[in-house]
Short mmCIF file of C-alpha atoms and ligand atoms in Angstrom, two decimals:
data_model
loop_
_atom_site.label_atom_id
_atom_site.label_comp_id
_atom_site.label_asym_id
_atom_site.label_seq_id
_atom_site.Cartn_x
_atom_site.Cartn_y
_atom_site.Cartn_z
CA MET A 1 -4.90 -17.59 11.86
CA GLN A 2 -1.83 -18.06 14.03
CA LEU A 3 -0.14 -15.07 15.63
CA LEU A 4 3.50 -15.96 16.17
CA HIS A 5 6.03 -13.84 18.00
CA THR A 6 9.11 -16.03 18.19
CA ILE A 7 11.32 -17.79 15.66
CA LYS A 8 10.74 -21.03 17.55
CA GLU A 9 6.95 -20.73 17.24
CA LEU A 10 7.28 -19.94 13.54
CA ARG A 11 9.53 -22.94 12.90
CA ILE A 12 7.13 -25.30 14.71
CA TRP A 13 4.19 -23.89 12.69
CA ARG A 14 6.18 -24.18 9.44
CA LYS A 15 7.19 -27.84 9.96
CA ASP A 16 4.15 -29.57 8.41
CA LYS A 17 3.44 -26.96 5.68
CA ASP A 18 4.45 -27.55 2.10
CA PHE A 19 4.16 -24.57 -0.20
CA ILE A 20 4.40 -21.23 1.55
CA GLY A 21 3.86 -17.68 0.30
CA PHE A 22 5.41 -14.82 2.23
CA VAL A 23 4.69 -11.10 2.42
CA PRO A 24 7.19 -9.14 4.52
CA THR A 25 5.80 -5.84 5.83
CA MET A 26 6.44 -3.21 8.45
CA GLY A 27 2.73 -3.17 9.37
CA ASN A 28 0.27 -0.27 9.24
CA LEU A 29 -1.31 -2.26 6.46
CA HIS A 30 -3.26 -0.71 3.59
CA ASN A 31 -4.88 -2.14 0.46
CA GLY A 32 -1.50 -2.26 -1.29
CA HIS A 33 -0.29 -4.81 1.29
CA LEU A 34 -3.54 -6.75 0.98
CA GLN A 35 -3.01 -6.99 -2.79
CA LEU A 36 0.36 -8.62 -2.06
CA VAL A 37 -1.37 -11.12 0.22
CA LYS A 38 -4.02 -11.85 -2.43
CA GLU A 39 -1.32 -12.49 -5.02
CA ALA A 40 0.53 -14.83 -2.64
CA LYS A 41 -2.74 -16.65 -1.84
CA LYS A 42 -3.40 -17.27 -5.53
CA GLN A 43 -0.15 -19.17 -5.82
CA THR A 44 0.29 -20.99 -2.49
CA ASP A 45 -1.52 -23.04 0.16
CA HIS A 46 -0.45 -20.90 3.12
CA VAL A 47 0.50 -17.25 3.38
CA VAL A 48 2.65 -15.83 6.15
CA VAL A 49 2.83 -12.07 6.69
CA SER A 50 5.59 -10.61 8.82
CA ILE A 51 5.07 -7.35 10.66
CA PHE A 52 8.35 -5.91 11.83
CA VAL A 53 9.59 -2.33 11.84
CA ASN A 54 13.21 -3.06 11.07
CA PRO A 55 15.56 -0.67 12.91
CA ILE A 56 18.61 -1.37 10.73
CA GLN A 57 17.00 0.02 7.59
CA PHE A 58 16.29 3.43 9.15
CA GLY A 59 18.98 6.10 9.12
CA VAL A 60 19.77 8.65 11.82
CA GLY A 61 16.97 11.25 11.95
CA GLU A 62 14.52 9.03 10.05
CA ASP A 63 11.12 7.95 11.37
CA PHE A 64 11.93 4.63 13.08
CA GLU A 65 10.51 5.76 16.45
CA SER A 66 7.40 7.42 15.01
CA TYR A 67 6.69 4.83 12.28
CA PRO A 68 2.99 3.89 12.76
CA ARG A 69 2.55 0.65 14.71
CA THR A 70 -1.01 -0.68 14.45
CA LEU A 71 -0.74 -4.41 15.16
CA ASP A 72 -4.36 -5.00 16.30
CA GLN A 73 -5.90 -3.35 13.23
CA ASP A 74 -3.36 -5.09 10.98
CA ILE A 75 -4.32 -8.49 12.39
CA GLU A 76 -8.03 -7.81 11.78
CA LYS A 77 -7.29 -7.01 8.12
CA LEU A 78 -5.16 -10.13 7.72
CA VAL A 79 -7.84 -12.35 9.27
CA ASP A 80 -10.31 -10.91 6.74
CA VAL A 81 -8.10 -11.77 3.75
CA GLY A 82 -7.40 -15.24 5.13
CA VAL A 83 -3.68 -15.42 5.86
CA SER A 84 -2.51 -18.53 7.71
CA ALA A 85 0.00 -16.90 10.05
CA VAL A 86 1.34 -13.54 11.14
CA PHE A 87 4.92 -13.33 12.36
CA ALA A 88 5.31 -10.26 14.57
CA PRO A 89 8.62 -10.51 16.45
CA GLU A 90 10.06 -7.99 18.90
CA VAL A 91 13.30 -6.27 17.89
CA LYS A 92 15.25 -8.38 20.40
CA GLU A 93 13.90 -11.58 18.82
CA LEU A 94 15.48 -10.73 15.43
CA TYR A 95 18.46 -8.86 16.87
CA PRO A 96 19.32 -10.54 20.21
CA THR A 97 22.92 -9.41 19.69
CA PRO A 98 24.24 -6.61 17.47
CA GLN A 99 23.91 -7.50 13.78
CA VAL A 100 27.47 -7.81 12.48
CA THR A 101 26.77 -9.82 9.32
CA PHE A 102 25.05 -8.01 6.46
CA VAL A 103 23.83 -8.55 2.92
CA GLU A 104 25.80 -6.02 0.86
CA PRO A 105 23.75 -5.17 -2.26
CA SER A 106 25.35 -3.90 -5.47
CA ASP A 107 26.25 -0.21 -5.94
CA ILE A 108 22.64 0.47 -6.96
CA GLN A 109 22.10 0.65 -3.18
CA TYR A 110 23.83 4.07 -3.12
CA GLN A 111 21.70 5.58 -5.91
CA LEU A 112 18.13 6.89 -6.13
CA CYS A 113 16.62 6.36 -2.63
CA GLY A 114 19.98 5.10 -1.39
CA ALA A 115 21.66 8.45 -2.06
CA SER A 116 19.76 10.08 0.81
CA ARG A 117 19.03 6.96 2.91
CA GLN A 118 22.44 5.69 3.92
CA GLY A 119 22.46 1.99 4.77
CA HIS A 120 18.76 1.62 3.97
CA PHE A 121 18.99 -1.11 1.33
CA ARG A 122 21.71 -3.00 3.19
CA GLY A 123 19.41 -3.04 6.22
CA ALA A 124 16.33 -4.00 4.21
CA ALA A 125 18.13 -6.77 2.28
CA THR A 126 19.64 -8.11 5.51
CA VAL A 127 16.31 -8.35 7.32
CA VAL A 128 14.61 -9.88 4.27
CA ASN A 129 17.39 -12.48 4.17
CA LYS A 130 16.88 -13.21 7.89
CA LEU A 131 13.11 -13.47 7.40
CA PHE A 132 13.57 -15.76 4.39
CA ASN A 133 15.78 -18.03 6.53
CA ILE A 134 13.18 -18.09 9.29
CA VAL A 135 10.02 -18.49 7.17
CA GLN A 136 11.60 -20.51 4.33
CA PRO A 137 8.95 -19.45 1.82
CA ASN A 138 8.61 -20.81 -1.71
CA ILE A 139 7.44 -17.47 -3.05
CA ALA A 140 7.57 -13.93 -1.69
CA CYS A 141 5.63 -10.88 -2.86
CA PHE A 142 6.92 -7.29 -2.89
CA GLY A 143 5.24 -4.11 -4.11
CA LYS A 144 6.48 -2.39 -7.24
CA LYS A 145 6.11 0.97 -5.50
CA ASP A 146 9.47 0.15 -3.93
CA PHE A 147 10.92 -0.65 -7.33
CA GLN A 148 14.53 -0.28 -6.21
CA GLN A 149 13.97 -2.53 -3.19
CA LEU A 150 12.33 -5.16 -5.41
CA PHE A 151 15.30 -4.96 -7.79
CA ILE A 152 17.79 -5.39 -4.93
CA ILE A 153 15.86 -8.32 -3.42
CA LYS A 154 15.75 -10.06 -6.82
CA GLU A 155 19.51 -9.54 -7.19
CA MET A 156 20.10 -10.95 -3.70
CA VAL A 157 17.98 -14.03 -4.37
CA ASN A 158 19.75 -14.68 -7.69
CA ASN A 159 23.25 -13.99 -6.41
CA LEU A 160 22.83 -16.08 -3.27
CA ASN A 161 20.94 -18.93 -5.00
CA MET A 162 17.95 -18.70 -2.70
CA PRO A 163 15.21 -21.14 -3.78
CA ILE A 164 12.51 -18.48 -3.61
CA LYS A 165 10.43 -17.00 -6.44
CA ILE A 166 10.15 -13.22 -6.06
CA ILE A 167 6.95 -11.68 -7.36
CA GLY A 168 6.57 -7.95 -8.01
CA VAL A 169 3.00 -6.76 -7.54
CA GLU A 170 1.58 -3.61 -9.18
CA THR A 171 1.42 -0.52 -6.96
CA GLY A 172 -1.88 -0.11 -5.14
CA ARG A 173 -3.33 3.36 -5.70
CA ALA A 174 -6.04 5.56 -4.20
CA ASN A 175 -8.83 6.63 -6.60
CA ASP A 176 -6.94 9.84 -7.37
CA GLY A 177 -3.79 7.93 -8.30
CA LEU A 178 -1.70 8.44 -5.17
CA ALA A 179 0.44 5.37 -4.49
CA LEU A 180 -0.69 3.74 -1.25
CA SER A 181 1.93 4.07 1.47
CA SER A 182 1.98 3.91 5.24
CA ARG A 183 3.69 7.31 5.15
CA ASN A 184 0.66 8.95 3.43
CA GLY A 185 -0.76 9.22 6.95
CA TYR A 186 1.84 11.94 7.65
CA LEU A 187 0.30 14.25 5.01
CA SER A 188 -1.84 17.23 6.09
CA ASP A 189 -5.26 17.56 4.38
CA ALA A 190 -3.89 20.14 1.94
CA GLU A 191 -0.82 18.02 1.16
CA ARG A 192 -3.00 14.95 0.64
CA LEU A 193 -4.97 16.88 -2.01
CA GLN A 194 -1.77 17.85 -3.78
CA ALA A 195 0.01 14.49 -3.46
CA PRO A 196 -1.50 12.80 -6.60
CA GLU A 197 0.36 15.38 -8.71
CA LEU A 198 3.51 13.27 -8.48
CA TYR A 199 1.88 10.34 -10.27
CA LYS A 200 0.23 12.71 -12.80
CA ILE A 201 3.68 14.01 -13.74
CA LEU A 202 4.95 10.44 -14.12
CA GLN A 203 1.99 9.66 -16.39
CA GLN A 204 2.70 12.75 -18.51
CA LEU A 205 6.34 11.71 -18.87
CA GLN A 206 5.25 8.20 -19.81
CA GLN A 207 2.90 9.62 -22.46
CA ALA A 208 5.62 11.87 -23.93
CA ILE A 209 8.06 8.94 -24.15
CA LEU A 210 5.46 6.67 -25.72
CA GLU A 211 4.85 9.43 -28.30
CA GLY A 212 8.53 9.35 -29.24
CA ASP A 213 10.26 12.00 -27.11
CA ASN A 214 13.62 10.54 -26.07
CA ASN A 215 15.27 13.65 -24.71
CA TYR A 216 14.99 12.26 -21.19
CA THR A 217 17.30 14.80 -19.57
CA ASN A 218 15.32 17.73 -20.89
CA MET A 219 11.88 16.39 -20.01
CA LEU A 220 12.97 15.28 -16.53
CA ASN A 221 14.56 18.67 -15.84
CA GLN A 222 11.36 20.44 -16.87
CA ALA A 223 9.21 18.15 -14.71
CA THR A 224 11.57 18.61 -11.75
CA THR A 225 11.41 22.40 -12.10
CA HIS A 226 7.62 22.26 -12.33
CA LEU A 227 7.34 20.25 -9.12
CA ASN A 228 9.92 22.35 -7.27
CA THR A 229 8.03 25.53 -8.13
CA HIS A 230 4.70 24.01 -7.05
CA GLY A 231 5.38 23.16 -3.42
CA TRP A 232 7.44 19.99 -3.84
CA GLN A 233 11.08 19.38 -3.02
CA VAL A 234 12.25 16.81 -5.52
CA GLU A 235 14.98 14.48 -4.31
CA TYR A 236 15.30 12.70 -7.62
CA LEU A 237 13.29 12.18 -10.80
CA GLU A 238 15.13 9.82 -13.11
CA ALA A 239 14.63 7.55 -16.08
CA ARG A 240 16.37 4.20 -15.72
CA SER A 241 16.46 0.87 -17.49
CA ALA A 242 13.86 -1.32 -15.73
CA LYS A 243 16.14 -4.30 -16.36
CA THR A 244 19.41 -2.97 -14.90
CA LEU A 245 18.33 0.18 -13.04
CA LEU A 246 21.18 1.98 -14.81
CA PRO A 247 20.45 5.41 -16.33
CA ALA A 248 18.15 5.05 -19.34
CA GLN A 249 19.72 4.97 -22.80
CA VAL A 250 17.72 5.70 -25.96
CA GLU A 251 18.09 2.06 -27.03
CA ASP A 252 16.47 0.73 -23.81
CA LYS A 253 13.03 -0.71 -24.49
CA HIS A 254 11.82 -1.19 -20.92
CA LEU A 255 12.16 1.92 -18.80
CA VAL A 256 11.11 3.01 -15.38
CA ILE A 257 10.85 6.59 -14.25
CA LEU A 258 11.41 6.81 -10.52
CA ALA A 259 10.76 9.72 -8.22
CA ALA A 260 11.18 10.71 -4.60
CA ALA A 261 9.90 14.08 -3.49
CA ARG A 262 8.86 15.77 -0.31
CA LEU A 263 5.61 17.55 0.38
CA GLY A 264 6.27 19.41 3.61
CA LYS A 265 7.89 16.86 5.90
CA THR A 266 6.57 13.81 4.07
CA ARG A 267 8.78 11.98 1.64
CA LEU A 268 6.83 10.21 -1.11
CA ILE A 269 8.15 7.80 -3.72
CA ASP A 270 6.55 6.53 -6.90
CA ASN A 271 7.47 5.18 -10.31
CA ILE A 272 6.02 4.25 -13.67
CA GLU A 273 7.18 1.61 -16.14
CA ILE A 274 7.28 2.18 -19.89
CA THR A 275 7.60 -0.51 -22.51
CA LEU A 276 8.58 0.80 -25.95
O1 PAF B 301 9.05 -2.69 2.15
C1 PAF B 301 9.03 -2.85 3.40
O2 PAF B 301 8.00 -2.68 4.07
C2 PAF B 301 10.31 -3.23 4.11
O3 PAF B 301 11.42 -2.64 3.50
C3 PAF B 301 10.49 -4.75 4.24
C4 PAF B 301 10.60 -5.41 2.90
C5 PAF B 301 9.32 -5.33 5.01
C6 PAF B 301 11.78 -5.04 5.03
O4 PAF B 301 11.75 -4.50 6.29
#
């Protein structure tokens, strides 16, 4: 496995490779990331994983400085799953001068997670575009836990005619259902015990909808109140069309319920898809 730190090294490595799979990450890898690698490996000859905590997708007061950086452990995990190369650039390698050119996603960027994380999706889409230009992958895998990010990346690739197939991979979960996330490490022991409740609520909503309840506003309000009175601070809990990410209408057949909620200081996100 090659550990590459510069764009030049990556380009030299890339030269004689044909079909490349790519998994962009911010490191602190867990099984969810490794599932993305496994999916990319199924479909390609070589998989590149990038590890880069991208400053321009963090807002003021967010956890850019404290975001866990665990490069040595990450590399061990990636050697075990057999990736061909890891691209781990310094910030100054990707941003040698201030970034003045951005990918501007659609207005969906201001909703859901974007309502509280100003500039987040613009920053994420911009760095993914830069990484795509550097790695020039044929396919790229993203986790469905970040459903809105996956949606925005697919829109970017379609709108900008990028010759890259984007693959959404199912959310990796702990045995108790909690969606795997690098930020789970911020949870206290008590919060970690409580955290799976978010997914349980999503499953209950899914069940109710599958059984025919289509009063989404009412059921989401009730679920929000339940969480808010049981130690959570819900940022949003919404039903959307999985196809457009616009608010769900009764005639929509493929829905996604998306949630962001805080337990103490930790912000967790999760979602569940429903096909009617
Ligand atoms: O999902 C992430 O880890 C990041 O948003 C990504 C796609 C690696 C871009 O920095």
